[in-house]
Amino acid sequence: MALKSSSADGRTRSSMQIFIVAGLCCFFYILGAWQRSGFGKADNLAERIIKSTEDCNIIPNLTFETHHGGDVGPDDDSESKSKIYQPCPSRFTDYTPCQDQSRAMTFPRENMIYRERHCPPQQEKLHCLIPAPKGYVTPFPWPKSRDYVPFANAPYKSLTVEKAIQNWVQYEGNVFRFPGGGTQFPQGADKYIDQLASVLPIANGTVRTALDTGCGVASLGAYLWSRNVIAMSFAPRDSHEAQVQFALERGVPAVIGVFGTVKLPYPSRAFDMAHCSRCLIPWGANDGMYLMEVDRVLRPGGYWVLSGPPINWKNNYRSWQRPKDELQEEQRKIEETAKLLCWDKKYENGEMAIWQKRLNADSCRGRQDDSRATLCKSTDTDDAWYKQMEACITPYPDSGSSDEMAGGQLKVFPERLYAVPPRVASGSVPGVSAKTYQVYNKEWKKHVNAYKKINKLLDSGRYRNIMDMNAGMGGFAAALESPKLWVMNVVPTIAEKSTLGVIYERGLIGIYHDWCEAFSTYPRTYDLIHASGVFSLYKDRCNMEDILLEMDRILRPEGAVIFRDEVDVLIKVRKMVGQMRWHTKMVDHEDGPLVPEKILVAVKQYWVAGGNSTSTQ
C-alpha cells in the first residue's frame, strides 16, 4: 500500500492517503462490530464507536523504554527523506541560545543586562541537532535524583570546589551527590524549611507556589517538594557553573533567569511565597524596583523571605567581610521599601527575616499620603514579556471589604487544583465561566486518560520533568498531578487568552514564552513535552523547523513528545521530526477516526557526541 512520489507534494499525498486508508480501516471495523452487535439505536452509537476505537489507538513498534546506546536505526516513517539534520559540533553540547555567553558579553553589565535574554537573529540560529555528551544516561528516578546526578550528564566540578564547605554538591566517583546543604542552611534544607514552617502556613496547603530567586542548585525547591510546595527556581546562566542545569537534572523546576531590567515572566499575584537566600540581588537599589517586582508577582497575603545579608548585620558583618555602614544602609533601604509596599514584618531571627504582603488596598491606606508611593499606570498587571521594570507599585485588585483578599480568596492545596479559580469566577478570562471551566477540565481528564493508554509509562515515574507548550488553563497538568512529576505550563505570549494567572491560582506553575525564540533552559532538561495546537497557533508567525529544533534541544535522549493538532499540520510535523531522528506514530483522536484532530506521538532516539552513533563530531 506504499504510494510514493519523488516530489514533496507526492509524499504528502501519499501520507494522507495512507492515513485515510488506516482511518477507514478502523471505521469499517467499528461499523462491522456495531452491525454484528445488533445495536440500531442512535443514542448508543457514539458510545460504541468510542469503546471500539481503543484497539485502533494501540501503537505497535514504538517503545518508550530507555536503551542507552547503539546506532540509530531508520525512522519508521515510510516516506523517503529529502533532508537529514546533522549533529552540531560537540562544543554546543550545553548551548542555550538566548543566554549564550559569547553574545551576552557584548551587552552592558549594569543592572545585569548582559545576563538577560538576548536571542540570536534568524540568520544566526543553528539548524543542527544539539548532541548529548559522551556517556550521557537517563537521570535517576525521583526521589533518588534529588540526591544524585550522573557526572556524565553535567560534567562540571567547579561547584564542588567553590562551595565545598557549604555542602551544595560533592563529586563521588561517577555521580554528583547533593547533601541538601546551602550557604544559609548548613544543617540542610529540611532543617531550614522547618524554621520557615514554624512561621508560614506550609503544612495546611496555604503556601503552595514559591519563587526561589538566585536558587543555586535549587536544594530549597527539592526539599519543599516533600511538603507539597512547588517552587519555581531561577538563577543566571553560569554565574556558578551549571547550577540551573544541576537543578533540572535533579528533577527540580528551574529556569535560567535574572533580576535585571525586564519584568519576571510571570503574572501578577502568582506566588504564595518568594524567597532569597544570599541571592546577591541588590534589593535596595534602583529605588526599590526589585522589591516592587516581587510585590507584583506575590499574591495578597503572601510572604517574602530574606535569608542572609544584610539581616542581623550587626553580628555578622565581620564574617561576611563587608563594611558595617554598607550593610546598615542596605538594611535601611529594604525596610523603607517594605514599609512603602505595606508589608508587615512577621519574623526576624538570626539571619532570616519574613515579611507578609497585606490582603488589600484598604489595609494599606497609609501609603496613599506618601509621595514616594507611585502606582504603576499599566492596567494589565500580567503583561510581563520583555516589559521594562519600573520603580512603581502594582495596584491591588478591588476587594469588597477590608478583610477580603484582593483578587479573590484561594482554597488551600490540593482543593484549589479543581476549585473554580478567582480569575474565572470574577469573569477576568474572556469567554470562560465556572461552567465552561468545569467542562474544560473534564475534557482534559479524557485526553490524559487516552494518553495513558498510548504511553503506559506516563505516570510510572519514567517522566519527571514535563512541559506543556500551550498550557491553556493547566488542564493537562492538573489531570497528570502526581508526586512523581511536575509540569512547566507555558502560556505563549500570542495566546488568545492570558491564562497563566489561572494556572497559578490552581496551585500549578508556569511561565510566559514566545516559541519563535529559544526557551530559557539548558539542553536535555525535559523528559516529556506536550504540544497541543502549538503549530496551528504559530502558523505563519515563525518557522516550524525552528520550533521543532528547539524541542529537540530541550528534550532528553529517549524522551517522548505528544503532539495534538489538525491532521494536515501533523503530517508536516511528522515528516520533519523523522529527519531529526525521532520515531513517530499517528493515533486517532480518542473520540474516533472521524475527528480531524489527531495525536502524533514521538520518541527521540539516543545518540551522543562522538562515538559510533549518529554524531559525526
XYZ file of C-alpha atoms in Angstrom:
617
model
C 0.000 0.000 0.000
C 3.046 2.294 -0.369
C 2.009 5.193 -2.631
C 5.304 7.028 -3.245
C 6.224 10.076 -5.262
C 9.578 11.719 -5.859
C 8.079 15.180 -5.212
C 7.293 16.698 -1.805
C 3.640 17.092 -2.812
C 3.537 13.471 -3.814
C 4.915 12.365 -0.471
C 2.342 14.492 1.361
C -0.462 12.975 -0.705
C 0.978 9.539 -0.017
C 0.947 10.120 3.726
C -2.572 11.489 3.598
C -3.782 8.512 1.556
C -2.178 6.015 3.893
C -3.626 7.804 6.882
C -7.106 7.972 5.351
C -6.974 4.248 4.485
C -5.919 3.462 8.044
C -8.738 5.607 9.372
C -11.270 3.928 7.081
C -9.956 0.531 8.191
C -10.711 1.474 11.767
C -14.065 2.942 10.781
C -15.198 -0.182 8.932
C -14.014 -2.342 11.812
C -16.159 -0.247 14.145
C -19.109 -0.284 11.763
C -18.887 -4.038 11.385
C -18.715 -4.538 15.123
C -21.708 -2.245 15.590
C -23.765 -4.081 12.995
C -22.814 -7.512 14.374
C -23.781 -6.386 17.844
C -27.405 -5.894 16.869
C -27.369 -2.255 18.017
C -29.516 0.013 15.914
C -30.273 2.859 18.305
C -28.630 6.183 17.509
C -28.161 7.145 21.170
C -25.782 4.215 21.656
C -23.723 4.704 18.501
C -21.208 7.210 19.866
C -20.586 5.119 22.962
C -19.968 2.003 20.871
C -17.618 3.855 18.495
C -15.529 5.295 21.319
C -15.223 1.915 23.003
C -14.318 0.158 19.755
C -11.623 2.671 18.757
C -9.495 1.806 21.769
C -7.898 -1.033 19.814
C -7.169 1.349 16.908
C -5.060 3.553 19.174
C -2.572 0.845 20.100
C 0.876 1.835 18.841
C 2.971 -1.080 17.586
C 6.753 -0.802 17.178
C 7.090 2.389 19.263
C 8.874 1.887 22.543
C 9.102 4.457 25.328
C 11.666 2.482 27.324
C 15.292 3.575 27.614
C 18.136 1.653 25.952
C 21.218 3.902 26.015
C 23.367 3.267 23.043
C 23.769 1.607 19.702
C 23.499 3.068 16.258
C 20.297 4.838 15.389
C 18.106 2.777 13.098
C 15.904 4.136 10.325
C 12.744 6.041 11.233
C 9.579 4.010 10.958
C 8.026 6.601 8.640
C 7.793 5.044 5.190
C 8.316 8.367 3.406
C 11.614 8.985 1.646
C 13.767 11.668 3.263
C 14.805 14.807 1.435
C 16.866 16.115 4.343
C 18.566 14.778 7.429
C 19.520 17.189 10.222
C 23.146 16.719 11.221
C 24.584 16.968 14.742
C 26.020 20.309 15.827
C 29.715 20.342 16.782
C 30.332 18.925 20.260
C 31.171 22.389 21.658
C 27.430 23.123 21.531
C 26.577 20.330 24.000
C 25.219 22.820 26.574
C 24.130 25.541 24.159
C 21.473 27.927 25.478
C 20.706 30.222 22.517
C 19.211 33.213 24.359
C 21.783 33.096 27.173
C 24.834 32.311 25.062
C 27.919 33.546 26.886
C 29.725 34.937 23.834
C 26.696 37.022 22.868
C 25.998 38.047 26.466
C 29.434 39.648 26.862
C 28.604 42.187 24.152
C 25.877 43.756 26.327
C 26.238 46.229 29.223
C 26.954 44.833 32.673
C 24.983 47.412 34.609
C 21.804 46.033 36.210
C 22.740 42.551 34.911
C 21.629 43.452 31.380
C 24.219 41.096 29.903
C 22.670 38.130 31.746
C 19.155 38.785 30.451
C 17.664 37.093 27.374
C 19.471 38.071 24.161
C 18.319 35.728 21.413
C 20.160 35.192 18.126
C 18.677 36.711 14.963
C 17.187 34.338 12.422
C 20.341 34.203 10.304
C 22.417 33.082 13.319
C 20.133 30.293 14.510
C 21.588 26.799 14.453
C 19.909 24.291 12.171
C 21.582 21.211 13.570
C 20.896 18.849 16.469
C 22.436 19.596 19.865
C 24.437 16.485 20.897
C 24.370 14.869 24.322
C 27.778 14.500 25.993
C 29.610 11.190 25.792
C 28.381 8.768 28.434
C 25.024 10.521 28.872
C 22.461 8.391 30.714
C 18.839 8.779 31.728
C 18.732 10.525 35.136
C 17.879 8.544 38.235
C 14.165 8.380 39.036
C 12.737 10.662 41.693
C 13.365 10.757 44.659
C 16.884 9.366 44.110
C 17.530 12.114 41.549
C 17.085 14.714 44.279
C 20.330 13.497 45.834
C 22.319 12.023 42.918
C 23.066 13.167 39.352
C 25.217 11.182 36.876
C 28.512 13.006 36.382
C 28.435 12.426 32.607
C 25.214 14.435 32.249
C 26.730 17.674 33.604
C 30.486 17.089 33.902
C 31.411 20.278 35.777
C 33.264 20.150 39.072
C 33.800 23.831 39.896
C 30.922 23.987 42.384
C 32.315 21.021 44.300
C 35.402 23.139 44.994
C 33.919 26.624 45.246
C 31.050 25.572 47.542
C 32.800 22.655 49.265
C 32.326 23.930 52.824
C 28.688 24.880 52.140
C 27.567 21.362 51.206
C 25.977 22.290 47.876
C 27.346 19.387 45.854
C 30.009 16.704 46.173
C 31.713 14.625 43.490
C 31.714 10.895 44.273
C 33.007 8.551 41.565
C 30.659 8.687 38.593
C 27.951 10.758 40.318
C 27.410 14.099 41.987
C 25.799 13.943 45.415
C 23.641 16.780 46.712
C 23.586 16.680 50.518
C 20.818 19.292 50.722
C 23.060 21.981 52.124
C 23.300 25.619 51.190
C 25.084 28.783 52.141
C 22.287 29.739 54.555
C 21.282 26.240 55.661
C 24.432 24.396 56.751
C 22.276 21.881 58.671
C 20.410 21.024 55.492
C 17.371 22.288 53.617
C 14.929 20.236 55.704
C 16.003 21.945 58.940
C 15.823 25.314 57.205
C 12.277 24.578 55.940
C 11.286 23.543 59.477
C 12.232 27.054 60.554
C 10.139 28.537 57.734
C 7.201 26.258 58.567
C 7.204 27.479 62.171
C 6.113 30.878 60.807
C 4.477 30.212 57.431
C 1.304 28.130 56.819
C 3.096 25.471 54.795
C 1.645 22.360 56.438
C -2.013 23.166 55.693
C -1.562 23.862 51.969
C -1.925 27.657 52.121
C 1.611 28.093 50.805
C 1.723 26.024 47.617
C 3.649 28.034 44.981
C 7.071 29.526 45.726
C 9.567 31.655 43.814
C 13.204 30.972 44.682
C 15.377 33.793 43.347
C 19.078 33.090 42.845
C 18.366 29.442 43.604
C 21.841 27.895 43.369
C 21.326 24.183 42.728
C 17.704 24.515 43.937
C 18.000 22.457 47.114
C 15.248 24.551 48.704
C 12.866 23.625 45.878
C 13.991 19.994 46.009
C 13.111 19.675 49.694
C 9.958 21.819 49.564
C 8.537 19.158 47.231
C 8.025 16.724 50.131
C 5.974 19.468 51.873
C 3.655 19.686 48.826
C 5.109 23.074 47.839
C 6.227 23.548 44.227
C 8.955 26.119 43.685
C 9.855 27.988 40.525
C 13.612 28.356 40.938
C 15.814 30.560 38.805
C 19.408 31.730 38.604
C 21.597 33.385 35.942
C 23.320 31.333 33.285
C 26.585 30.071 34.794
C 27.292 32.724 37.405
C 28.171 29.479 39.178
C 28.828 26.750 36.648
C 25.817 24.592 35.718
C 23.648 25.460 38.750
C 20.326 25.548 36.851
C 21.401 22.516 34.824
C 22.052 20.642 38.072
C 18.623 21.662 39.388
C 16.846 20.224 36.346
C 18.989 17.091 36.317
C 17.809 16.590 39.893
C 14.181 16.851 38.757
C 13.506 20.276 40.292
C 11.615 23.021 38.389
C 14.059 25.741 37.328
C 14.771 28.209 34.532
C 17.641 30.473 33.610
C 16.717 33.963 34.742
C 17.880 37.118 36.447
C 16.654 40.297 38.101
C 17.850 42.893 35.597
C 15.840 45.487 33.720
C 12.828 43.490 32.447
C 9.920 42.070 34.399
C 9.916 38.466 35.503
C 7.939 36.311 33.006
C 5.154 35.540 35.485
C 1.707 37.033 36.053
C 0.760 39.263 38.951
C -0.414 37.617 42.199
C 1.197 34.290 41.213
C 3.263 33.101 44.175
C 2.317 32.331 47.762
C 5.925 32.814 48.831
C 9.067 34.429 47.384
C 12.468 33.514 48.783
C 16.024 34.818 48.649
C 18.887 33.054 50.389
C 22.073 35.004 49.711
C 20.781 35.507 46.194
C 23.069 38.529 45.651
C 20.209 40.714 44.385
C 20.672 44.379 45.394
C 17.214 44.758 46.892
C 17.708 48.355 47.935
C 18.973 49.525 44.543
C 17.037 51.374 41.816
C 14.596 52.932 44.286
C 13.416 49.512 45.478
C 12.431 48.410 41.957
C 13.306 44.741 42.537
C 11.207 44.512 45.696
C 8.362 46.177 43.801
C 8.615 43.435 41.174
C 8.461 40.790 43.918
C 5.367 42.595 45.209
C 3.790 42.379 41.734
C 4.169 38.584 41.487
C 3.316 37.936 45.169
C -0.321 37.237 45.920
C -2.099 39.312 48.582
C -1.322 37.723 51.928
C 1.836 36.113 50.500
C 5.252 36.056 52.145
C 8.745 37.282 51.287
C 11.683 35.539 52.952
C 15.151 37.108 53.040
C 17.929 34.963 54.453
C 21.478 36.278 54.733
C 22.965 39.760 54.297
C 22.047 42.309 55.481
C 19.794 40.658 58.097
C 21.373 40.859 61.553
C 24.331 42.748 60.067
C 25.499 43.968 63.480
C 26.541 40.460 64.472
C 27.672 39.208 61.081
C 29.461 41.978 59.215
C 32.875 40.568 60.106
C 32.124 37.040 58.871
C 30.563 38.485 55.706
C 33.677 40.626 55.237
C 31.642 43.687 54.359
C 31.689 47.230 55.786
C 29.260 47.806 58.614
C 27.976 51.108 57.164
C 27.268 49.497 53.783
C 25.198 46.702 55.341
C 23.337 49.119 57.581
C 22.347 51.258 54.594
C 21.248 48.162 52.644
C 19.027 47.080 55.539
C 17.574 50.589 55.837
C 16.591 50.680 52.163
C 14.935 47.253 52.360
C 12.940 48.197 55.453
C 11.944 51.507 53.863
C 10.709 49.876 50.649
C 8.869 47.124 52.564
C 7.052 49.820 54.532
C 6.158 51.632 51.305
C 4.742 48.355 49.959
C 2.776 47.913 53.197
C 4.483 44.619 54.015
C 4.370 43.614 57.662
C 7.486 42.091 59.191
C 6.283 38.862 60.809
C 9.592 37.375 61.933
C 13.275 38.016 62.351
C 15.660 35.545 63.936
C 19.348 35.066 63.273
C 19.932 35.812 59.596
C 16.326 35.286 58.466
C 13.518 37.826 58.152
C 9.973 37.266 56.846
C 7.521 39.899 55.616
C 3.851 39.446 54.679
C 2.028 41.376 51.970
C -1.264 42.931 53.084
C -4.569 41.487 51.877
C -5.897 44.519 50.005
C -5.613 48.260 49.401
C -7.953 49.095 52.281
C -5.428 47.646 54.736
C -2.750 49.948 53.308
C -4.369 53.376 53.293
C -1.335 54.995 54.902
C 0.725 54.874 51.727
C -1.807 56.984 49.828
C -0.383 60.006 51.634
C 3.224 59.041 50.867
C 4.597 60.993 47.910
C 7.059 58.168 47.190
C 4.262 55.628 46.629
C 3.970 55.842 42.844
C 1.387 53.410 41.462
C 2.033 51.724 38.113
C -0.094 53.145 35.291
C -0.428 49.965 33.232
C -3.859 48.387 33.578
C -2.603 44.915 32.552
C -0.531 43.799 35.529
C 0.077 40.381 33.907
C 1.749 41.862 30.818
C 5.377 40.961 31.562
C 7.064 39.567 28.434
C 10.039 41.832 27.612
C 8.387 44.685 29.505
C 10.689 47.035 31.393
C 10.591 47.001 35.174
C 9.596 50.291 36.755
C 10.006 51.703 40.243
C 6.265 51.740 40.796
C 3.803 49.768 42.917
C 1.328 47.408 41.247
C -2.175 48.311 42.485
C -4.284 45.718 44.284
C -7.404 44.465 42.518
C -10.651 45.690 44.045
C -11.920 43.975 47.191
C -15.302 44.083 48.830
C -14.177 44.731 52.395
C -11.094 45.407 54.493
C -10.717 41.743 55.455
C -11.302 40.284 51.958
C -8.375 39.121 49.846
C -7.921 41.307 46.789
C -8.409 39.283 43.630
C -10.350 36.575 45.470
C -9.707 34.024 48.194
C -7.787 30.886 47.235
C -8.551 27.424 48.551
C -5.746 25.501 50.206
C -3.977 22.891 48.098
C -4.995 20.339 46.841
C -8.580 21.715 46.905
C -7.550 24.654 44.750
C -6.453 22.354 41.915
C -10.074 21.923 40.775
C -11.866 24.714 42.642
C -13.049 27.499 40.341
C -10.119 29.970 40.264
C -10.915 33.558 41.343
C -9.899 34.897 37.908
C -12.526 32.644 36.324
C -15.178 33.329 38.970
C -14.750 37.097 38.517
C -15.035 36.918 34.727
C -11.447 38.087 34.167
C -10.837 35.445 31.478
C -12.995 36.336 28.454
C -15.370 33.603 27.396
C -14.674 31.362 30.408
C -17.317 30.810 33.072
C -17.368 28.436 36.025
C -19.409 26.016 33.903
C -17.120 26.112 30.838
C -14.121 25.764 33.154
C -15.548 22.522 34.548
C -16.257 21.253 31.031
C -12.664 22.133 30.080
C -11.265 20.090 32.977
C -13.480 17.128 32.146
C -12.230 17.233 28.556
C -8.571 17.256 29.632
C -9.102 14.348 32.005
C -10.400 12.430 29.000
C -7.409 13.463 26.881
C -4.895 12.421 29.554
C -6.637 9.075 30.078
C -6.200 8.473 26.348
C -2.515 9.428 26.573
C -2.010 6.905 29.367
C -3.336 4.161 27.114
C -0.926 5.211 24.375
C 2.066 5.515 26.705
C 1.667 3.368 29.796
C 4.828 4.881 31.355
C 3.230 8.313 31.642
C 2.548 8.067 35.378
C 5.179 5.464 36.245
C 7.952 7.822 37.333
C 9.741 7.450 33.975
C 8.947 11.105 33.188
C 9.755 13.640 35.907
C 10.267 16.976 34.106
C 7.294 17.610 31.817
C 6.476 20.645 29.688
C 3.140 21.743 28.264
C 3.992 24.147 25.425
C 0.483 25.601 25.115
C -0.999 25.106 28.544
C -4.298 26.979 28.380
C -5.713 26.848 31.905
C -3.493 23.968 33.028
C -5.905 21.140 32.256
C -3.177 18.753 31.102
C -1.041 19.387 34.206
C -3.992 19.121 36.590
C -5.074 15.780 35.109
C -1.489 14.498 35.472
C -0.945 15.852 39.023
C 1.256 13.377 40.889
C 4.135 13.416 43.400
C 6.189 11.627 40.725
C 6.250 14.536 38.266
C 5.838 18.256 37.676
C 4.714 20.254 34.648
C 6.107 23.538 33.345
C 2.969 25.180 31.974
C 3.967 27.524 29.165
C 1.447 30.138 28.055
C 2.504 31.513 24.651
C 2.639 35.286 24.519
C 0.451 35.176 21.396
C -2.243 33.000 23.003
C -5.798 34.257 22.555
C -6.359 34.435 26.323
C -3.960 35.303 29.140
C -4.444 32.293 31.418
C -1.185 31.940 33.350
C -2.733 33.618 36.389
C -5.414 30.903 36.422
C -2.711 28.228 36.344
C -1.061 29.687 39.457
C -4.415 30.010 41.224
C -4.783 26.247 40.709
C -1.521 25.667 42.588
C 0.477 24.883 39.445
C 3.476 26.730 37.991
C 4.285 28.116 34.585
C 5.871 30.855 32.520
C 5.199 33.147 29.576
C 7.149 32.393 26.414
C 7.225 33.082 22.690
C 8.053 29.888 20.793
C 9.625 31.887 17.966
C 12.554 32.088 20.413
C 14.510 29.528 22.423
C 13.365 28.603 25.937
C 15.455 29.675 28.948
C 16.808 26.270 29.824
C 19.774 24.015 29.172
C 19.627 21.209 26.588
C 18.141 17.830 27.631
C 16.145 19.144 30.584
C 12.658 17.733 29.861
C 11.579 14.088 29.787
C 8.219 14.641 28.084
C 6.817 17.511 26.023
C 3.136 18.073 25.304
C 2.332 20.256 22.290
C -1.393 20.818 21.801
C -2.264 23.193 18.992
C 1.197 24.783 19.069
C 1.854 24.588 15.341
C -1.602 25.803 14.374
C -1.109 28.724 16.772
C 2.269 29.672 15.271
C 1.328 29.105 11.662
C 2.757 31.946 9.524
C 4.403 33.527 12.596
C 7.739 31.710 12.636
C 9.349 28.616 11.151
C 8.052 25.210 12.205
C 11.617 23.977 11.779
C 12.932 26.386 14.451
C 10.294 25.306 16.978
C 10.947 21.601 16.369
C 14.720 22.032 16.645
C 14.197 23.845 19.940
C 12.020 20.964 21.152
C 14.813 18.565 20.181
C 17.324 20.700 22.102
C 15.406 20.657 25.386
C 14.161 17.041 25.155
C 16.250 14.291 26.717
C 17.502 11.411 24.562
C 14.700 8.818 24.548
C 12.276 11.427 25.808
C 8.763 11.484 24.397
C 6.546 14.091 22.738
C 2.780 14.166 22.396
C 1.510 16.415 19.585
C -2.211 17.202 19.308
C -3.272 19.167 16.237
C -5.067 19.083 12.894
C -4.026 16.184 10.686
C -2.546 18.304 7.887
C -0.321 20.080 10.428
C 0.795 16.813 11.996
C 1.740 15.302 8.650
C 4.208 18.178 8.151
C 5.491 17.777 11.722
C 5.894 14.035 11.273
C 7.971 14.455 8.150
C 10.308 16.959 9.770
C 10.886 15.102 13.044
C 11.602 11.956 11.079
C 14.528 13.882 9.608
C 15.615 14.696 13.185
C 15.913 11.013 14.134
C 12.648 10.738 16.061
C 10.418 7.683 15.845
C 6.747 8.603 15.326
C 3.281 7.109 15.122
C -0.039 8.793 14.327
C -3.030 7.990 16.513
C -6.710 8.809 16.200
C -8.446 11.278 18.459
C -9.930 9.463 21.451
C -13.428 10.163 20.051
C -12.656 8.196 16.913
C -11.142 8.403 13.417
C -13.710 10.870 12.051
C -12.436 13.697 14.262
C -9.995 15.858 12.231
C -7.755 16.493 15.245
C -5.193 13.700 15.650
C -2.400 12.744 18.022
C 1.195 12.222 16.942
C 3.488 10.528 19.445
C 7.241 10.583 19.099
C 10.351 9.287 20.826
C 13.735 10.966 20.430
C 16.454 8.411 19.740
C 19.554 8.023 21.848
C 22.830 9.354 20.437
C 25.797 11.279 21.840
C 28.637 13.480 20.651
C 31.373 11.357 19.087
C 31.359 7.573 19.259
C 29.599 5.180 16.916
C 26.218 6.905 16.921
C 24.574 9.406 14.586
C 27.008 12.125 15.635
C 29.784 12.880 13.162
C 31.765 15.113 15.518
